[in-house]
Coordinates of C-alpha atoms and ligand atoms in Angstrom, one line a residue:
M1 CA 19.6 -5.1 -6.6
P2 CA 18.0 -6.8 -9.6
S3 CA 18.3 -5.0 -12.9
L4 CA 15.3 -4.3 -15.0
S5 CA 16.1 -7.3 -17.3
V6 CA 16.3 -9.6 -14.2
A7 CA 13.0 -8.3 -13.0
R8 CA 11.4 -8.7 -16.4
S9 CA 12.7 -12.3 -16.7
S10 CA 11.4 -13.3 -13.3
V11 CA 8.0 -11.9 -14.2
A12 CA 8.1 -13.7 -17.5
A13 CA 8.7 -17.0 -15.6
F14 CA 5.4 -16.7 -13.8
Q15 CA 3.1 -19.4 -15.1
P16 CA 0.8 -20.6 -12.3
G17 CA -1.2 -23.8 -12.8
Y18 CA -4.4 -22.0 -11.8
V19 CA -6.2 -18.7 -12.7
P20 CA -5.0 -16.2 -10.1
V21 CA -7.2 -13.6 -8.5
A22 CA -5.6 -10.2 -8.0
V23 CA -7.1 -7.1 -6.5
F24 CA -5.5 -3.7 -7.2
V25 CA -6.7 -1.0 -4.8
G26 CA -5.5 2.0 -6.9
G27 CA -5.5 0.1 -10.2
T28 CA -7.0 2.9 -12.3
S29 CA -3.7 4.8 -12.8
G30 CA -0.1 4.9 -11.7
V31 CA 1.9 2.0 -10.3
G32 CA -1.3 -0.1 -9.6
Q33 CA -2.5 0.3 -13.2
A34 CA 1.0 -0.6 -14.6
M35 CA 1.2 -3.7 -12.4
A36 CA -2.2 -4.9 -13.4
E37 CA -1.4 -4.4 -17.0
A38 CA 1.9 -6.2 -16.8
L39 CA 0.3 -9.2 -14.9
V40 CA -2.5 -9.5 -17.4
L41 CA 0.0 -9.3 -20.3
Q42 CA 2.2 -12.0 -18.8
L43 CA -0.8 -14.3 -18.3
K44 CA -2.3 -13.5 -21.7
G45 CA -5.4 -12.3 -19.9
R46 CA -6.0 -15.6 -18.0
V47 CA -6.3 -13.9 -14.6
H48 CA -9.2 -12.5 -12.5
I49 CA -8.3 -8.8 -12.1
V50 CA -10.2 -6.4 -9.9
L51 CA -9.3 -2.8 -10.3
I52 CA -10.5 -0.6 -7.5
G53 CA -10.7 3.2 -7.6
R54 CA -13.1 6.0 -8.3
N55 CA -12.5 6.8 -12.0
E56 CA -14.7 4.4 -14.0
G57 CA -13.8 5.9 -17.4
A58 CA -10.1 5.3 -16.8
A59 CA -10.9 1.8 -15.6
R60 CA -12.9 1.0 -18.7
R61 CA -10.1 2.2 -20.9
I62 CA -7.6 0.0 -19.1
L63 CA -9.9 -3.0 -19.1
D64 CA -10.6 -2.6 -22.8
G65 CA -6.9 -2.8 -23.5
F66 CA -6.4 -6.1 -21.7
P67 CA -5.9 -9.2 -23.9
K68 CA -8.9 -11.5 -23.7
P69 CA -8.4 -15.3 -23.7
T70 CA -10.6 -17.3 -26.0
T71 CA -11.4 -19.9 -23.4
G72 CA -13.5 -19.1 -20.4
D73 CA -11.9 -20.9 -17.5
G74 CA -12.5 -18.4 -14.7
W75 CA -10.7 -15.3 -16.0
K76 CA -12.4 -12.0 -15.5
H77 CA -11.4 -8.4 -15.7
E78 CA -13.5 -6.0 -13.7
F79 CA -13.8 -2.6 -12.1
V80 CA -15.2 -2.0 -8.6
R81 CA -15.8 1.6 -7.6
C82 CA -14.7 2.7 -4.2
N83 CA -13.5 5.9 -2.5
V84 CA -11.0 4.5 -0.1
E85 CA -11.0 7.7 1.9
S86 CA -14.2 6.3 3.3
M87 CA -13.8 3.2 5.6
K88 CA -17.6 2.5 5.2
S89 CA -17.1 2.3 1.4
A90 CA -14.0 0.2 1.7
R91 CA -15.7 -2.2 4.1
A92 CA -18.8 -2.5 1.8
V93 CA -16.5 -3.3 -1.1
C94 CA -14.7 -6.0 0.9
H95 CA -17.9 -7.4 2.0
E96 CA -19.2 -7.6 -1.6
L97 CA -15.9 -9.3 -2.7
K98 CA -15.9 -11.8 0.1
G99 CA -19.4 -12.7 -0.9
R100 CA -18.5 -13.8 -4.4
L101 CA -14.7 -14.6 -4.6
A102 CA -13.7 -18.1 -3.7
A103 CA -10.1 -17.0 -2.9
L104 CA -7.6 -14.2 -3.3
N105 CA -4.0 -14.6 -4.4
F106 CA -2.7 -11.0 -4.6
L107 CA -3.9 -7.9 -2.8
V108 CA -1.9 -4.9 -4.0
V109 CA -2.7 -1.5 -2.5
T110 CA -1.2 1.6 -4.2
A111 CA -3.9 4.3 -3.8
G112 CA -2.3 7.4 -2.4
G113 CA -4.0 10.1 -4.4
P114 CA -3.2 13.7 -5.3
R115 CA -4.6 14.8 -2.0
A116 CA -2.2 12.5 -0.2
N117 CA 0.6 14.2 -2.0
S118 CA -0.5 17.7 -1.0
L119 CA 1.6 19.5 1.6
T120 CA -0.9 22.3 1.8
E121 CA -3.8 20.3 3.1
A122 CA -4.1 18.4 6.3
G123 CA -7.7 17.9 7.1
V124 CA -10.0 15.2 8.4
T125 CA -12.3 13.0 6.4
E126 CA -16.1 12.9 6.9
E127 CA -15.4 9.9 9.2
G128 CA -13.0 11.9 11.3
L129 CA -9.7 10.4 10.0
D130 CA -6.6 12.4 9.1
D131 CA -7.1 12.5 5.3
H132 CA -3.5 11.5 4.4
L133 CA -3.7 8.6 6.8
A134 CA -7.1 7.5 5.5
T135 CA -5.7 6.4 2.1
R136 CA -2.1 5.7 3.1
Y137 CA -2.9 3.6 6.2
F138 CA -6.5 3.0 7.3
A139 CA -7.8 1.8 4.0
R140 CA -4.8 -0.5 3.6
Y141 CA -5.3 -1.9 7.0
L142 CA -9.0 -2.5 6.4
F143 CA -8.6 -4.1 3.0
T144 CA -5.9 -6.4 4.4
K145 CA -8.0 -7.4 7.5
E146 CA -11.3 -7.9 5.6
L147 CA -9.9 -9.9 2.7
L148 CA -7.6 -12.1 4.8
P149 CA -10.1 -15.0 4.8
L150 CA -9.8 -15.1 1.0
L151 CA -6.0 -15.1 1.1
K152 CA -6.0 -17.8 3.7
T153 CA -8.2 -20.0 1.4
A154 CA -5.6 -19.5 -1.4
E155 CA -2.7 -20.3 0.9
A156 CA -4.5 -23.4 2.3
T157 CA -4.8 -24.8 -1.3
G158 CA -1.2 -24.3 -2.1
Q159 CA -1.7 -21.2 -4.2
H160 CA 0.1 -17.8 -3.9
A161 CA -1.1 -15.6 -1.0
H162 CA 0.5 -12.2 -0.8
V163 CA -0.5 -8.7 0.4
M164 CA 1.6 -5.8 -0.9
T165 CA 1.3 -2.2 0.2
V166 CA 3.2 0.2 -2.1
L167 CA 4.2 3.3 -0.2
G168 CA 7.6 4.2 1.2
A169 CA 9.4 1.2 2.8
G170 CA 12.9 1.0 4.0
F171 CA 13.4 4.2 6.0
G172 CA 13.1 2.5 9.4
F173 CA 11.7 5.6 11.1
G174 CA 10.1 4.7 14.4
I175 CA 6.4 4.6 14.8
A176 CA 5.0 7.6 16.8
R177 CA 4.0 7.0 20.4
D178 CA 1.4 9.7 20.8
D179 CA -0.9 12.0 18.8
L180 CA -1.4 9.0 16.4
M181 CA -4.2 10.8 14.4
L182 CA -2.2 14.0 14.4
D183 CA -5.0 16.0 16.0
Q184 CA -2.5 18.1 18.0
A185 CA -0.2 18.5 14.9
R186 CA -3.1 20.2 13.0
K187 CA -3.9 22.7 15.7
A188 CA -2.4 26.1 15.4
S189 CA -2.0 28.2 18.5
W190 CA -1.5 31.4 16.4
A191 CA -3.7 32.2 13.5
F192 CA -0.8 33.5 11.3
L193 CA 1.0 30.3 11.9
H194 CA -1.8 28.2 10.7
G195 CA -0.5 27.7 7.2
L196 CA 2.9 26.5 8.5
T197 CA 1.2 24.3 11.0
I198 CA -0.8 22.6 8.3
K199 CA 2.2 22.0 6.2
I200 CA 4.1 20.4 9.0
A201 CA 1.0 18.3 9.9
A202 CA 0.7 17.2 6.3
M203 CA 4.4 16.3 6.1
K204 CA 4.1 14.4 9.4
A205 CA 1.1 12.5 8.1
M206 CA 3.0 11.5 5.0
M207 CA 5.8 10.2 7.1
R208 CA 3.5 8.6 9.6
G209 CA 1.7 6.7 6.8
V210 CA 5.0 5.1 5.9
T211 CA 5.9 4.0 9.4
Y212 CA 2.3 2.8 10.2
N213 CA 2.6 0.5 7.1
D214 CA 5.6 -1.1 8.6
G215 CA 3.4 -1.8 11.7
L216 CA 0.6 -3.1 9.4
V217 CA 2.7 -5.7 7.6
A218 CA 4.4 -6.8 10.9
H219 CA 1.0 -7.2 12.6
F220 CA -0.7 -9.2 9.9
A221 CA 2.4 -11.3 9.1
S222 CA 2.9 -12.2 12.7
A223 CA -0.7 -13.4 13.0
N224 CA -0.6 -15.2 9.6
P225 CA 2.9 -16.5 9.3
S226 CA 2.4 -18.5 6.1
I227 CA 1.1 -15.6 4.1
A228 CA 3.6 -13.0 2.7
F229 CA 3.1 -9.3 3.7
T230 CA 5.3 -6.8 1.9
H231 CA 5.8 -3.0 2.3
I232 CA 7.6 -1.8 -0.7
M233 CA 9.0 1.5 -1.9
P234 CA 8.2 2.2 -5.6
G235 CA 11.0 4.8 -6.0
Q236 CA 10.4 8.1 -7.8
V237 CA 7.9 7.2 -10.5
W238 CA 6.4 9.6 -13.1
T239 CA 2.7 8.8 -12.4
E240 CA -0.4 11.0 -12.9
G241 CA -0.8 11.4 -9.1
A242 CA 2.9 12.1 -8.3
Q243 CA 3.8 14.8 -10.9
Y244 CA 3.3 17.9 -8.8
V245 CA 4.1 18.7 -5.2
D246 CA 1.9 21.6 -3.9
L247 CA 3.6 23.6 -1.2
G248 CA 1.1 26.6 -1.3
W249 CA 1.7 30.1 -2.6
A250 CA 4.2 31.2 0.1
L251 CA 6.6 28.4 -0.9
Y252 CA 5.9 28.6 -4.6
P253 CA 9.6 29.2 -5.6
L254 CA 10.6 26.2 -3.6
A255 CA 7.8 24.1 -5.2
V256 CA 9.1 25.1 -8.6
L257 CA 12.6 24.0 -7.7
L258 CA 11.4 20.8 -6.1
N259 CA 9.1 19.9 -9.0
G260 CA 11.8 20.6 -11.5
L261 CA 14.2 18.3 -9.6
R262 CA 11.5 15.7 -9.4
R263 CA 10.9 15.9 -13.1
T264 CA 14.6 15.4 -13.7
L265 CA 15.0 12.7 -11.1
M266 CA 11.8 10.9 -11.6
V267 CA 13.1 8.9 -14.4
I268 CA 11.3 5.7 -13.8
P269 CA 8.3 5.2 -16.1
Q270 CA 5.5 3.4 -14.3
E271 CA 5.8 0.4 -16.6
D272 CA 9.4 -0.2 -15.4
C273 CA 8.4 0.3 -11.8
A274 CA 5.7 -2.3 -12.4
Q275 CA 8.2 -4.9 -13.4
Y276 CA 10.2 -4.4 -10.2
M277 CA 7.0 -4.4 -8.1
L278 CA 5.8 -7.6 -9.8
H279 CA 9.2 -9.2 -9.5
A280 CA 8.8 -8.7 -5.7
L281 CA 5.2 -9.8 -5.7
L282 CA 5.9 -13.1 -7.5
S283 CA 9.3 -13.9 -6.1
P284 CA 9.6 -17.5 -4.7
E285 CA 11.2 -15.8 -1.6
N286 CA 7.6 -15.1 -0.5
D287 CA 6.4 -18.7 -0.6
R288 CA 7.0 -19.5 3.1
G289 CA 5.2 -16.3 4.1
G290 CA 6.6 -13.6 6.4
V291 CA 7.2 -9.9 6.5
F292 CA 9.2 -8.2 3.8
I293 CA 10.5 -4.7 3.6
R294 CA 11.6 -4.1 0.0
G295 CA 13.2 -1.3 -2.0
D296 CA 12.4 0.2 -5.4
H297 CA 14.0 -2.6 -7.4
G298 CA 12.0 -5.2 -5.6
D299 CA 15.0 -6.0 -3.5
V300 CA 14.7 -7.3 0.0
I301 CA 16.0 -4.7 2.5
G302 CA 14.8 -6.6 5.5
A303 CA 12.6 -9.7 6.1
H304 CA 11.5 -12.1 8.7
V305 CA 10.2 -15.6 8.0
F306 CA 8.6 -16.9 11.2
P307 CA 10.0 -20.3 12.5
P308 CA 7.2 -22.8 12.9
H309 CA 5.0 -22.1 15.9
V310 CA 7.0 -18.9 16.8
H311 CA 4.8 -16.0 15.9
N312 CA 2.5 -13.5 17.5
T313 CA 4.9 -13.3 20.5
W314 CA 4.8 -9.5 21.0
A315 CA 7.0 -8.1 23.7
E316 CA 5.1 -5.1 24.7
G317 CA 8.0 -3.8 26.8
D318 CA 10.4 -3.9 23.8
S319 CA 10.5 -0.4 22.3
R320 CA 13.6 -1.0 20.2
T321 CA 12.9 0.4 16.7
G322 CA 13.7 -2.1 14.0
Y323 CA 13.0 -5.2 16.1
L324 CA 10.1 -7.6 15.6
H325 CA 9.8 -10.2 18.4
G326 CA 13.4 -9.7 19.3
V327 CA 14.7 -10.1 15.7
R328 CA 16.3 -7.1 14.0
I329 CA 14.9 -6.3 10.5
K330 CA 16.7 -3.9 8.4
G331 CA 14.6 -0.9 7.1
Y332 CA 11.8 -1.8 9.5
G333 CA 10.4 1.1 11.6
G334 CA 8.3 -0.9 14.1
A335 CA 9.1 -1.9 17.6
D336 CA 6.9 -4.4 19.4
A337 CA 5.7 -1.8 21.9
T338 CA 4.7 0.7 19.2
V339 CA 3.1 -1.8 16.9
V340 CA 1.0 -3.2 19.6
K341 CA -0.1 0.3 20.5
L342 CA -0.7 1.3 16.9
I343 CA -2.9 -1.8 16.2
R344 CA -5.0 -1.3 19.3
W345 CA -5.6 2.3 18.4
T346 CA -6.4 1.3 14.8
E347 CA -8.9 -1.2 15.8
E348 CA -10.5 1.2 18.2
V349 CA -10.8 3.9 15.5
L350 CA -12.2 1.6 12.9
S351 CA -14.7 0.0 15.2
G352 CA -16.1 3.6 15.7
I353 CA -16.8 3.8 12.0
E354 CA -19.7 1.5 11.3
Ligands
NAP401 N1 5.0 7.9 -7.7 C1 6.0 8.2 -6.9 O1 7.0 8.8 -7.3 C2 6.0 7.7 -5.5 C3 7.1 7.8 -4.6 C4 7.0 7.4 -3.3 C5 5.9 6.7 -2.9 N2 4.8 6.6 -3.7 C6 3.6 5.9 -3.2 O2 3.4 4.7 -3.9 C7 2.0 4.5 -4.2 C8 1.8 4.3 -5.7 O3 2.2 5.5 -6.3 P1 1.3 6.2 -7.5 O4 2.1 7.4 -7.9 O5 0.8 5.2 -8.4 O6 0.0 6.6 -6.6 P2 -1.3 7.4 -7.0 O7 -1.1 8.2 -8.2 O8 -1.7 8.1 -5.8 O9 -2.3 6.2 -7.3 C9 -3.3 6.4 -8.2 C10 -4.4 5.4 -7.9 O10 -4.9 5.6 -6.6 C11 -6.3 5.7 -6.7 N3 -6.8 6.5 -5.6 C12 -6.3 7.7 -5.1 N4 -7.1 8.2 -4.2 C13 -8.2 7.3 -4.1 C14 -9.4 7.3 -3.3 N5 -9.6 8.2 -2.4 N6 -10.2 6.3 -3.5 C15 -10.0 5.3 -4.4 N7 -8.9 5.3 -5.2 C16 -8.0 6.3 -5.0 C17 -6.6 6.3 -8.0 O11 -7.9 5.9 -8.4 P3 -9.0 6.9 -8.9 O12 -8.3 8.1 -9.6 O13 -9.8 6.1 -9.9 O14 -9.8 7.3 -7.7 C18 -5.5 5.5 -8.9 O15 -6.0 4.3 -9.2 C19 1.3 5.7 -3.5 O16 0.8 5.3 -2.3 C20 2.3 6.8 -3.4 O17 2.1 7.6 -2.3 C21 4.8 7.0 -5.0

């Protein structure tokens, strides 16, 4: 596992011969903000940064703090508003970006949101998606799929091309086979059990988001083997959105204990986490593309770089968790059978939201 100073020096070595374009979905606070800030600082502002989120005031304050190069050779620092709970909004933003960006080097998705950290709520969005899964999975899938043409252009011209989803990599839990949207999990058969049912559903949704992200990176990496797709765990980071776990009034004492523990254990400031995440994002290990499952120091837990011409060979009958096209990947929760099913379902759900 790299130390903080190793991570810092690898970030400090990043000096691309072009002006990179980096989109941070969730760049207005937390890990995404800190990653954007560190990248801008490293490149002395000579980078095109797109911060995506809802809070324009926060975005403006962050953008104002960025160093500005004196020469105008393609750098830009901007905010694009989007509520990523809505797939319609996410799609519209991607469409707009595709219309004006020539290429994209880094797509980093961190948006989880306070609601996604809540264990007392498990509802559905206006578009009918489980609201935890909307930000933790569907939006990430959509941004990746929609912005892929821009990443392919970057890769084809020899530039970096990397998609990173920051969530909870490395657990290797299997992907669920049924009730993928958790509709059953949210249903309480007894009214007095409703609160408990919702907590269980919320917890399940948080776990599902993690495993679905393993499926997401495996799917896109397999279809685009020369681009890097990473699912990474940020660790316990003291960010605005992750300071409090709400368990509801009935479990208030447990929440106090848990939040106290988190406060004691969440020793990683978001700036340090950003160095580890950037170390992983910029590492030369990604240059040949592939799928990467990484830990909170940016370390590779498991990875697969596809041999030339051997990719997209899904074995639908293979339900062994941790195996991608017959290859065992440590920390990976997918199985060919479950990933194929997950992606078919995702496409079906998203095609119903126009
Ligand atoms: N922090 C931890 O200890 C920890 C531990 C394990 C896993 N994780 C996961 O790692 C990721 C990064 O962590 P974090 O603490 O930085 O996450 P976070 O606090 O949820 O991220 C905040 C960012 O997400 C954006 N966001 C949230 N909901 C949004 C929405 N509906 N539409 C648009 N943007 C939205 C916020 O933008 P606006 O406010 O501008 O909308 C902000 O830019 C998250 O997915 C989190 O679940 C974090």
